[in-house]
Coordinates of C-alpha atoms in Angstrom, one line a residue:
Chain A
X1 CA 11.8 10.1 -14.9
X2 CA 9.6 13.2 -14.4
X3 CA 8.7 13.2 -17.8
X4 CA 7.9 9.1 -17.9
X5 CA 6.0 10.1 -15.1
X6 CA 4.0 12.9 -16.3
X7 CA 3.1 11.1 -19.7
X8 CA 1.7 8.6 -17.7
X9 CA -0.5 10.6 -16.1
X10 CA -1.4 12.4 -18.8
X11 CA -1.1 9.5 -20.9
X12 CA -3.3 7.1 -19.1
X13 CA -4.9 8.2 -15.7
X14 CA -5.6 11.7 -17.0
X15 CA -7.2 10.3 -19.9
X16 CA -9.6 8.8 -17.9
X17 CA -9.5 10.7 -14.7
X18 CA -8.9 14.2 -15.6
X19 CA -11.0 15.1 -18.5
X20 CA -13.3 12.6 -17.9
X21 CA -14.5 12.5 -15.2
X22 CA -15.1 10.9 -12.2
X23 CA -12.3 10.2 -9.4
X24 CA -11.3 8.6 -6.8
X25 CA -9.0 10.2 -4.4
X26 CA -5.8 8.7 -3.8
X27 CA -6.0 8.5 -0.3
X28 CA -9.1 5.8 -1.1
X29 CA -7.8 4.1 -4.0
X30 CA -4.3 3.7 -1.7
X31 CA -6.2 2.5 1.7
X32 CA -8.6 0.1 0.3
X33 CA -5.7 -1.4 -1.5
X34 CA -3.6 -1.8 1.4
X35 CA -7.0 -2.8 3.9
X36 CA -6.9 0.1 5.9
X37 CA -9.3 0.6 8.7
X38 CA -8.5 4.1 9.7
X39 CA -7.1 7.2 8.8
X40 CA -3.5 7.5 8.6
X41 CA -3.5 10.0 11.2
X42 CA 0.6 9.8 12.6
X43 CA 3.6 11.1 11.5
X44 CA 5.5 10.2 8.9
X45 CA 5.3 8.3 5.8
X46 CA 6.1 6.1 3.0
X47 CA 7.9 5.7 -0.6
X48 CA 7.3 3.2 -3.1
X49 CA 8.9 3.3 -6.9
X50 CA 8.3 0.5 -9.4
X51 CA 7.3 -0.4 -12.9
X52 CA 3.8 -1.5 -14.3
X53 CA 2.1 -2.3 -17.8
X54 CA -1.2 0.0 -18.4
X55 CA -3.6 -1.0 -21.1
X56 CA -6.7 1.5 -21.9
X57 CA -9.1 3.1 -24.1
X58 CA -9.5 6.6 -23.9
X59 CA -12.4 8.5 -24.3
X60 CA -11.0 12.2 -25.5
X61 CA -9.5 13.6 -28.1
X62 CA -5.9 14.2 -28.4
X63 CA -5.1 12.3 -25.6
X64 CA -2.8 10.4 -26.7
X65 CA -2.6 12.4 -29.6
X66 CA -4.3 10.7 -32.9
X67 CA -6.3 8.7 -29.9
X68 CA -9.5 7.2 -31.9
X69 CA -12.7 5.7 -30.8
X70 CA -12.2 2.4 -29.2
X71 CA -8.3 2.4 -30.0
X72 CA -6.3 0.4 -27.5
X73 CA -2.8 1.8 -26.1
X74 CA -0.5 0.5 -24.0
X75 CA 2.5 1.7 -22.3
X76 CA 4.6 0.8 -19.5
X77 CA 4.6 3.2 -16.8
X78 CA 6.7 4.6 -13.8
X79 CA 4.4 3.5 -10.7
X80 CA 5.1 5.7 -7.7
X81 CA 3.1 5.7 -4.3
X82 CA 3.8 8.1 -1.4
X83 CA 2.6 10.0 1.1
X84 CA 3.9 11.9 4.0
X85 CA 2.7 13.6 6.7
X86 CA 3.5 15.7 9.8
X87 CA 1.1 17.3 12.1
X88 CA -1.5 16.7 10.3
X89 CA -0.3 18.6 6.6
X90 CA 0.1 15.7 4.3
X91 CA 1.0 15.2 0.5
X92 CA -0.1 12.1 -1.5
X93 CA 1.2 10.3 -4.9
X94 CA -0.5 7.2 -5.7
X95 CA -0.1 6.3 -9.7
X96 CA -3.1 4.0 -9.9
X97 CA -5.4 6.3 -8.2
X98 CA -7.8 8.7 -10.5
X99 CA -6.4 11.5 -8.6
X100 CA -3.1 13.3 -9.1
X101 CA -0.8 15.0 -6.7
X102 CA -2.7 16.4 -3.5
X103 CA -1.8 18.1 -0.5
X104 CA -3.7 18.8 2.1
X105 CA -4.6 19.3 6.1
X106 CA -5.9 16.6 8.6
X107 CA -7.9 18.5 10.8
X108 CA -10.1 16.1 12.1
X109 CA -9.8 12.8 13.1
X110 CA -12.7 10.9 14.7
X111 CA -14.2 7.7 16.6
X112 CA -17.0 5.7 16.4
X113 CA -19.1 5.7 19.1
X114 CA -19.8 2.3 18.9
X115 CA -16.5 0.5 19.2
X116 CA -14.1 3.1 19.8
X117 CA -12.5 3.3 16.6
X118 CA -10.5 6.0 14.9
X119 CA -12.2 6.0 11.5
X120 CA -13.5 9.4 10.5
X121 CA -11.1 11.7 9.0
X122 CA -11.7 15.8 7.7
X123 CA -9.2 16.8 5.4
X124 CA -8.6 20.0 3.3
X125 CA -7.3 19.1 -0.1
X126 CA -5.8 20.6 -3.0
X127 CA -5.0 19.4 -6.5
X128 CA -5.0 19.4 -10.0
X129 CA -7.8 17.8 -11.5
X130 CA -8.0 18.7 -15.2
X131 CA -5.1 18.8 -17.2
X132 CA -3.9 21.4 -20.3
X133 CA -5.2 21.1 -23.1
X134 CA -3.1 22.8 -25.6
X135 CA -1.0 22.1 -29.1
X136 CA 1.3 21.6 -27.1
X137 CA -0.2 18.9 -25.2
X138 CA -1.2 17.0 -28.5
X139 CA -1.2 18.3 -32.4
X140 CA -5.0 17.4 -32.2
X141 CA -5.8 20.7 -30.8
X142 CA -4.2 22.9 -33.3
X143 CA -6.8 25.6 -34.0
X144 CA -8.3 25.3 -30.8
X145 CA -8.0 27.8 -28.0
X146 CA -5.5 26.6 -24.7
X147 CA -7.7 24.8 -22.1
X148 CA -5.2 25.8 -18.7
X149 CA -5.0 23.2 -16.4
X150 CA -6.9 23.9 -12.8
X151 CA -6.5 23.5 -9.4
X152 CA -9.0 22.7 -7.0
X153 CA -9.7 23.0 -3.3
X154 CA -12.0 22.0 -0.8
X155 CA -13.3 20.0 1.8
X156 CA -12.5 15.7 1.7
X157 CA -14.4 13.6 4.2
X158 CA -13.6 9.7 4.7
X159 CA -15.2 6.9 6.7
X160 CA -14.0 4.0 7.4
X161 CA -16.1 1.4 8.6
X162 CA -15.1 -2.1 8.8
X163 CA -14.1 -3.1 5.6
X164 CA -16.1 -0.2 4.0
X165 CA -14.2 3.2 3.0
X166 CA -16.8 6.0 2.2
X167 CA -15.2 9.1 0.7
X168 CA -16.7 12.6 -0.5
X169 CA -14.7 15.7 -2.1
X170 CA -16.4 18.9 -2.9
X171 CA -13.9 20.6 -4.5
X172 CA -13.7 24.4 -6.2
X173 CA -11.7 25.8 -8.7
X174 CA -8.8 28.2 -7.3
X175 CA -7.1 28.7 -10.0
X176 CA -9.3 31.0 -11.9
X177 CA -9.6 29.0 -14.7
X178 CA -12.8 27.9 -15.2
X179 CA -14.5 28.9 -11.5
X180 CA -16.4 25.2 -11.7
X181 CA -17.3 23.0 -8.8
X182 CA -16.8 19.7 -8.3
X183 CA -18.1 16.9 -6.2
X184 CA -17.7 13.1 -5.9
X185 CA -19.0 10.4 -4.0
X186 CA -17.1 6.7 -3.4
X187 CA -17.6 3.7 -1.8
X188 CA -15.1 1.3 -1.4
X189 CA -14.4 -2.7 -0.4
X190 CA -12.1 -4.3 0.1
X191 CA -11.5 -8.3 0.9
X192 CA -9.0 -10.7 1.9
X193 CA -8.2 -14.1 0.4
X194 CA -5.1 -15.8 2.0
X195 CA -2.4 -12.9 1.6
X196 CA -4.3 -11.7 -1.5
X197 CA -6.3 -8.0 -1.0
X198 CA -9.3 -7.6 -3.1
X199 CA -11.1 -4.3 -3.5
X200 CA -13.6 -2.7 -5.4
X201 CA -14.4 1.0 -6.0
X202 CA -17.9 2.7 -7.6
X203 CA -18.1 6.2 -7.4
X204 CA -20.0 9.3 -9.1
X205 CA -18.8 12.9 -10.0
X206 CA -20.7 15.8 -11.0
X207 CA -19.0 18.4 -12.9
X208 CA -20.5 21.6 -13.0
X209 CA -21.2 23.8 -16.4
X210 CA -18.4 25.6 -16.0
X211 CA -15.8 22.7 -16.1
X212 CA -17.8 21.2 -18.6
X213 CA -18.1 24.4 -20.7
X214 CA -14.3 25.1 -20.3
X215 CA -12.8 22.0 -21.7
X216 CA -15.4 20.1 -23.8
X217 CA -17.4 23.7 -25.7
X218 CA -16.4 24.8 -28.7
X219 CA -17.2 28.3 -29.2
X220 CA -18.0 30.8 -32.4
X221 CA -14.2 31.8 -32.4
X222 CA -12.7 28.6 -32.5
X223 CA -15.0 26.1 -34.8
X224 CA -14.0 24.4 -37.2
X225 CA -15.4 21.6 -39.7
X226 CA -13.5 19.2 -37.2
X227 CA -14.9 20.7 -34.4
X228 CA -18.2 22.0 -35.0
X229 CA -19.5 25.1 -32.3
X230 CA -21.0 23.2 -29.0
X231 CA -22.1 24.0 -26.1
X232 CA -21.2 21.0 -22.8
X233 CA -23.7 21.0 -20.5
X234 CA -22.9 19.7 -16.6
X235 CA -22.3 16.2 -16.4
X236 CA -22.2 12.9 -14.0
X237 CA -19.4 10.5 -14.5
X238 CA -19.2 6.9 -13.1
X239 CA -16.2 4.9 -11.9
X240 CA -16.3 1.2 -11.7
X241 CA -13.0 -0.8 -10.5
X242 CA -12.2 -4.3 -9.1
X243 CA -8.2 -5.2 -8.1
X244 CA -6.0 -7.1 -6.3
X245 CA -3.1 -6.2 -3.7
X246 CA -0.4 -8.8 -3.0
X247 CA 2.6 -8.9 -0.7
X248 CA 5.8 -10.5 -2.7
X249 CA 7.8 -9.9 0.3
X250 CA 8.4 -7.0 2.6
X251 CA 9.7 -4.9 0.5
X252 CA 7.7 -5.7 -3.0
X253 CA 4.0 -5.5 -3.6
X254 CA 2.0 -6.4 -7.2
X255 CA -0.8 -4.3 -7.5
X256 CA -3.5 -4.9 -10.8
X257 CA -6.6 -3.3 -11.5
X258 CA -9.0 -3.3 -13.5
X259 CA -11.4 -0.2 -14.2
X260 CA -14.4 1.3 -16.1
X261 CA -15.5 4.8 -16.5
X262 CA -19.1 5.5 -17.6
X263 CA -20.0 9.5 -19.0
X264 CA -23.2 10.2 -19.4
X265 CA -24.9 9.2 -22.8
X266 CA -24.8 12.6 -24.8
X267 CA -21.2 13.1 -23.3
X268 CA -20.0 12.1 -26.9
X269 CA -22.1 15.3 -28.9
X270 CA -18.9 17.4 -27.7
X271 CA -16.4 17.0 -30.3
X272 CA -13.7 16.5 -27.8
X273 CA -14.9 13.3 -26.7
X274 CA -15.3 10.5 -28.6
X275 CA -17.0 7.7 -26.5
X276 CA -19.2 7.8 -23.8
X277 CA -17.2 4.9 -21.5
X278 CA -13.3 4.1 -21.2
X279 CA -12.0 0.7 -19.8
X280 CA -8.3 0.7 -18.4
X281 CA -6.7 -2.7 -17.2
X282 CA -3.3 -1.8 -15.3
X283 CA -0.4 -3.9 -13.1
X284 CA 2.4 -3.4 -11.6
X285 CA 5.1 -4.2 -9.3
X286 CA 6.4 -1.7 -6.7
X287 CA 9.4 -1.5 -3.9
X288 CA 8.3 -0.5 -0.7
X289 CA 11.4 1.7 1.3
Chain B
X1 CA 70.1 -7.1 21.5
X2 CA 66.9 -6.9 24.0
X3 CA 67.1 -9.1 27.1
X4 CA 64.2 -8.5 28.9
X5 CA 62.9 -11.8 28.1
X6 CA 65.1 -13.1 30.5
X7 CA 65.3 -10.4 33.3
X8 CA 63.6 -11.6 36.4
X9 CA 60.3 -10.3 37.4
X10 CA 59.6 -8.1 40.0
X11 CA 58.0 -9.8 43.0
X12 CA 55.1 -7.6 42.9
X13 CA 54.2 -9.3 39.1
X14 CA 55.4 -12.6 39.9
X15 CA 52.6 -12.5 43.0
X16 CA 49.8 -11.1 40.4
X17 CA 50.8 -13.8 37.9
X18 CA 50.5 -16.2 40.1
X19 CA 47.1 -15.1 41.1
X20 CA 45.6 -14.7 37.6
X21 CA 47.1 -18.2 37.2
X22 CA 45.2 -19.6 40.2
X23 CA 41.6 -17.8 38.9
X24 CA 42.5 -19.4 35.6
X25 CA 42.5 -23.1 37.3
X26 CA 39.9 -22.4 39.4
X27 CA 37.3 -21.0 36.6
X28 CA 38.6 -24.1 34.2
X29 CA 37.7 -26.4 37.4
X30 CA 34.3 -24.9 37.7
X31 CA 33.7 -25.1 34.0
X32 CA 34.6 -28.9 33.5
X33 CA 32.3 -29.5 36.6
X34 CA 29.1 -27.6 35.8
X35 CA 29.6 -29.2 31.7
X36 CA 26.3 -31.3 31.6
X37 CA 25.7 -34.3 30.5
X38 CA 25.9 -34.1 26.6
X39 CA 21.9 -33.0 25.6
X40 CA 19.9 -34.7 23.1
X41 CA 20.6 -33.6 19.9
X42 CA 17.0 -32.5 18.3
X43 CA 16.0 -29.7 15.3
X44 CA 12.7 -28.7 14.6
X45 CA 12.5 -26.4 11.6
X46 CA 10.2 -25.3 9.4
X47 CA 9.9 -24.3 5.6
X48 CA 9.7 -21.6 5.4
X49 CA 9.9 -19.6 8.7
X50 CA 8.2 -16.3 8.0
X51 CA 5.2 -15.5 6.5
X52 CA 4.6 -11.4 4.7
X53 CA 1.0 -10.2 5.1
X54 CA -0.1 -6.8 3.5
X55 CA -1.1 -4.8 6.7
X56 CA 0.0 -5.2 10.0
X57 CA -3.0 -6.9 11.7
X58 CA -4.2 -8.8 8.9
X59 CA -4.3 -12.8 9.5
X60 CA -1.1 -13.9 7.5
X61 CA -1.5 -17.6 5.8
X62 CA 1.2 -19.8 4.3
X63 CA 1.8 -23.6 3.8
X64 CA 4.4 -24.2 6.3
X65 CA 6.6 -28.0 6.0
X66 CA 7.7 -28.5 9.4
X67 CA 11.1 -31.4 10.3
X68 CA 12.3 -32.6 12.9
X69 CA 14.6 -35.2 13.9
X70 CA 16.1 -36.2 17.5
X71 CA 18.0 -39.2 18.3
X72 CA 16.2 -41.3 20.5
X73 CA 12.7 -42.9 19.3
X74 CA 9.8 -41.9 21.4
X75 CA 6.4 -40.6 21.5
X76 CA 6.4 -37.4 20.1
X77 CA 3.8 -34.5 19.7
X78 CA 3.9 -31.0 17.9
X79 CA 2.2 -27.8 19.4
X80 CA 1.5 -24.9 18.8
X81 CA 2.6 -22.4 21.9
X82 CA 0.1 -22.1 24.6
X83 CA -2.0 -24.6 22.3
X84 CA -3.7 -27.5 24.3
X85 CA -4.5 -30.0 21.6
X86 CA -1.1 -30.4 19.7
X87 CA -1.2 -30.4 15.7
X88 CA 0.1 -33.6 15.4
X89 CA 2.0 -36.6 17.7
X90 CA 4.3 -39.7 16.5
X91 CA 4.6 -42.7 18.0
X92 CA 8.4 -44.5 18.4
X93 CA 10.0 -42.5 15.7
X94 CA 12.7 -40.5 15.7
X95 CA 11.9 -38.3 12.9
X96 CA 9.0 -36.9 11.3
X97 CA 7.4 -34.2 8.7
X98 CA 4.2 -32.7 9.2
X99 CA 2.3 -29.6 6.5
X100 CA 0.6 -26.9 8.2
X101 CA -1.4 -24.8 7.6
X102 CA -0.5 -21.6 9.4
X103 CA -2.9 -19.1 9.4
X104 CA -1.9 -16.1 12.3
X105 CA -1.6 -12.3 13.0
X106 CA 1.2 -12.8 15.0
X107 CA 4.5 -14.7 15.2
X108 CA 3.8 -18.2 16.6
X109 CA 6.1 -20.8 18.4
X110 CA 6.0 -24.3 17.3
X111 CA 7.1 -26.8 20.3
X112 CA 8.1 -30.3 19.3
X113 CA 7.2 -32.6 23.1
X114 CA 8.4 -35.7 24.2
X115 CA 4.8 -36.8 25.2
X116 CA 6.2 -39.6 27.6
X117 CA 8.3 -37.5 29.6
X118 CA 6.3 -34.2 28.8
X119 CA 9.8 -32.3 27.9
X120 CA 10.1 -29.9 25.0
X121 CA 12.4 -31.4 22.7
X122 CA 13.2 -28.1 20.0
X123 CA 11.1 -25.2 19.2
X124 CA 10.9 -23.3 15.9
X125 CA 9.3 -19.8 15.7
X126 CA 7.2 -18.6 12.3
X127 CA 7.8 -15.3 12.3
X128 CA 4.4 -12.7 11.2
X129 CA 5.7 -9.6 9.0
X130 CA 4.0 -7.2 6.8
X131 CA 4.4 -4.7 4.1
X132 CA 2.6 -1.8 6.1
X133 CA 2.3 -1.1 9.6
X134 CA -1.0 -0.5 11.1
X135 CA -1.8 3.7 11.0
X136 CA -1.5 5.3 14.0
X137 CA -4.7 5.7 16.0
X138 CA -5.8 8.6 17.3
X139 CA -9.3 8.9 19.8
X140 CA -11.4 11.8 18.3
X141 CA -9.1 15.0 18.1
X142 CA -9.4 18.4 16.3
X143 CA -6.2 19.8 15.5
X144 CA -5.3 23.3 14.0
X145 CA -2.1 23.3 12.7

């Protein structure tokens, strides 16, 4: 299962998310799906386990391995959702989010002072956001030094207001593996139709040099005629999604998405990356316990 | 060979007997009296009865088909609970079918009225449910582990 799991997200949302480039926490990408008008501020939580289909294009090398420009893969994934919580330290799964695993602390929780409503929330979050690169990640990186996977930290600040959910990470690396800074910005709508939920996400991340420099460089020691020396500058990434929520029953929910990720335009001079956008269309069908 | 069966009873068991038998006659008395007169047999239901919205809160909608039959052929009118204008009436039938549109947060009673005598006839109840329940809310807090 794990493993399902984890060549899912390396497979597909990793593709696009990790290396490049932009996210969307899963705490956004789960409450605009489900309509939310607050921060989930109680104890307690919720599971979900199902199936889906995920169909995408990815824009880096290796991943999956062989991956061309513009090639289309499918798989079928594992789709799990949860999050838990209790006094205020919380840990979040969502598969169709850009984001993986995170835990974190609620430590603020806040009203409007219009109409009384709880929808601020100040969390402290940590997660991985760039995956390994390695030959043992994918043949295509034979030759080339190991890219370690990192894990970042810092502050994430939601809004929520009305059917708007603003979101904002400024995240640092912890790990010590490439000492880069992070920082995203989403907005996020979402819309109902009968029992159907609509959203839609656009975002921006800037990566600084040194995340860029870590994974997408090539330096002296390592080039190659395939991958010529290089040196990745910081970057912007943009996310564009639309998707649709609805209840089956109590207990199952369909969930489809479909999502765009822009780079910027010279994103595609590093030899690691091989087109400047990635498109992923993804659905599924989840139980609720 | 066991003869108790026909052993006489003590007079203390033969006097409680005799009272449980009297309670017995009286309560069968008391039931045959207070039995009503036999009520009119009426059904409302409606297809189907529950309706799944994705967030507790959200305005659930479905296409409800709501029946009813009673025995006697009257003026009839469906409502909505606490409704003053009902959804639709019937006049001198005994049966009818009526598609609604039900479109509500919360679960909702549907009253079928004899409009001449102003009776409630049979009641059916759409029941609201959801996937997730609403977060809990907070007012403004800082908390620190």
């Amino acid at each position: 299962m794990w493993i399902r799991l984890r060549r899912f997200v390396i497979g597909s949302v990793a593709v696009i998310a990790s290396h490049a480039i932009t996210c969307v926490a899963g705490d956004l990408s789960s409450d605009v799906r489900k309509g939310a008008s607050g921060p989930d501020s109680g104890n307690g939580g919720y599971v979900e386990v199902g199936a889906g289909l995920n169909t995408y294009t990815s824009p880096i090398v290796g991943l999956p391995e062989g991956n061309k420009k513009g090639e289309v893969h499918t798989e079928i994934f594992l789709d799990i959702n949860a999050r838990y919580q209790y006094n205020g330290w919380f840990m979040e799964l969502f598969s169709q989010s850009l984001e993986q695993f995170t835990m974190g602390y609620n430590f603020f929780n806040g009203s409007n002072a219009y109409n009384n409503e709880g929808n601020w929330a100040l969390d402290w979050v940590a997660l991985a956001e760039h995956d390994e690169m390695s030959a043992d990640e994918s043949n295509d990186y034979r030759g080339l030094k190991t890219r370690r996977g990192d894990f970042m930290s810092g502050p994430r600040a939601t809004a929520y207001l009305d059917n708007y959910i603003v979101q904002l990470h400024a995240l640092t690396d912890i790990s010590r593996t490439h000492y880069g800074e992070l920082y995203s910005l989403k907005l996020a709508r979402h819309w109902q139709y009968r029992n159907w939920n609509f959203h839609g996400i656009v975002g921006a991340t800037y990566r600084s040099r040194e995340i860029a420099d870590y994974y997408y460089s090539i330096d002296a020691s390592e080039a190659s005629e395939k991958y010529p020396e290089y040196n990745a500058p910081a970057g912007m990434s943009y996310v564009t999604e639309l998707g649709a929520t609805y209840p089956l029953s109590e207990k199952w929910v369909f969930r489809g998405f479909i999502r765009r990720i822009d780079l910027d335009r010279n994103a595609n001079d590093s030899p690691l990356i091989l087109d400047d956008r990635s498109e992923m269309i993804a659905t599924a069908i989840s139980y609720v316990f | 060979m066991d003869n108790c069966a026909i052993r006489p009873r003590p007079p203390a068991l033969r006097f409680c007997f005799r009272v449980c038998l009297m309670i017995l006659l009286l309560l069968s008395n008391r039931l045959w009296a207070a039995d009503p007169a036999p009520a009119q047999k009426a059904q409302l239901q409606s297809k189907p009865n529950r309706c799944v919205a994705l967030h507790q809160g959200q305005v659930c909608y479905q296409d409800v088909v709501l029946s009813w039959q009673v025995d006697q052929a009257s003026e009839y009118c469906l409502y909505q609970q606490h409704a003053e204008q009902p959804l639709h009436c019937w006049q001198s039938v005994s049966s009818g079918q009526y598609s609604y549109a039900f479109a509500s947060d919360t679960s909702v009673k549907l009253q079928l009225v004899n409009a001449q005598t102003k009776t409630l006839v049979a009641e059916t109840l759409v029941e609201v449910a959801w996937v997730y329940k609403a977060n809990t809310r907070r007012k403004t807090h800082w908390r620190l582990f």
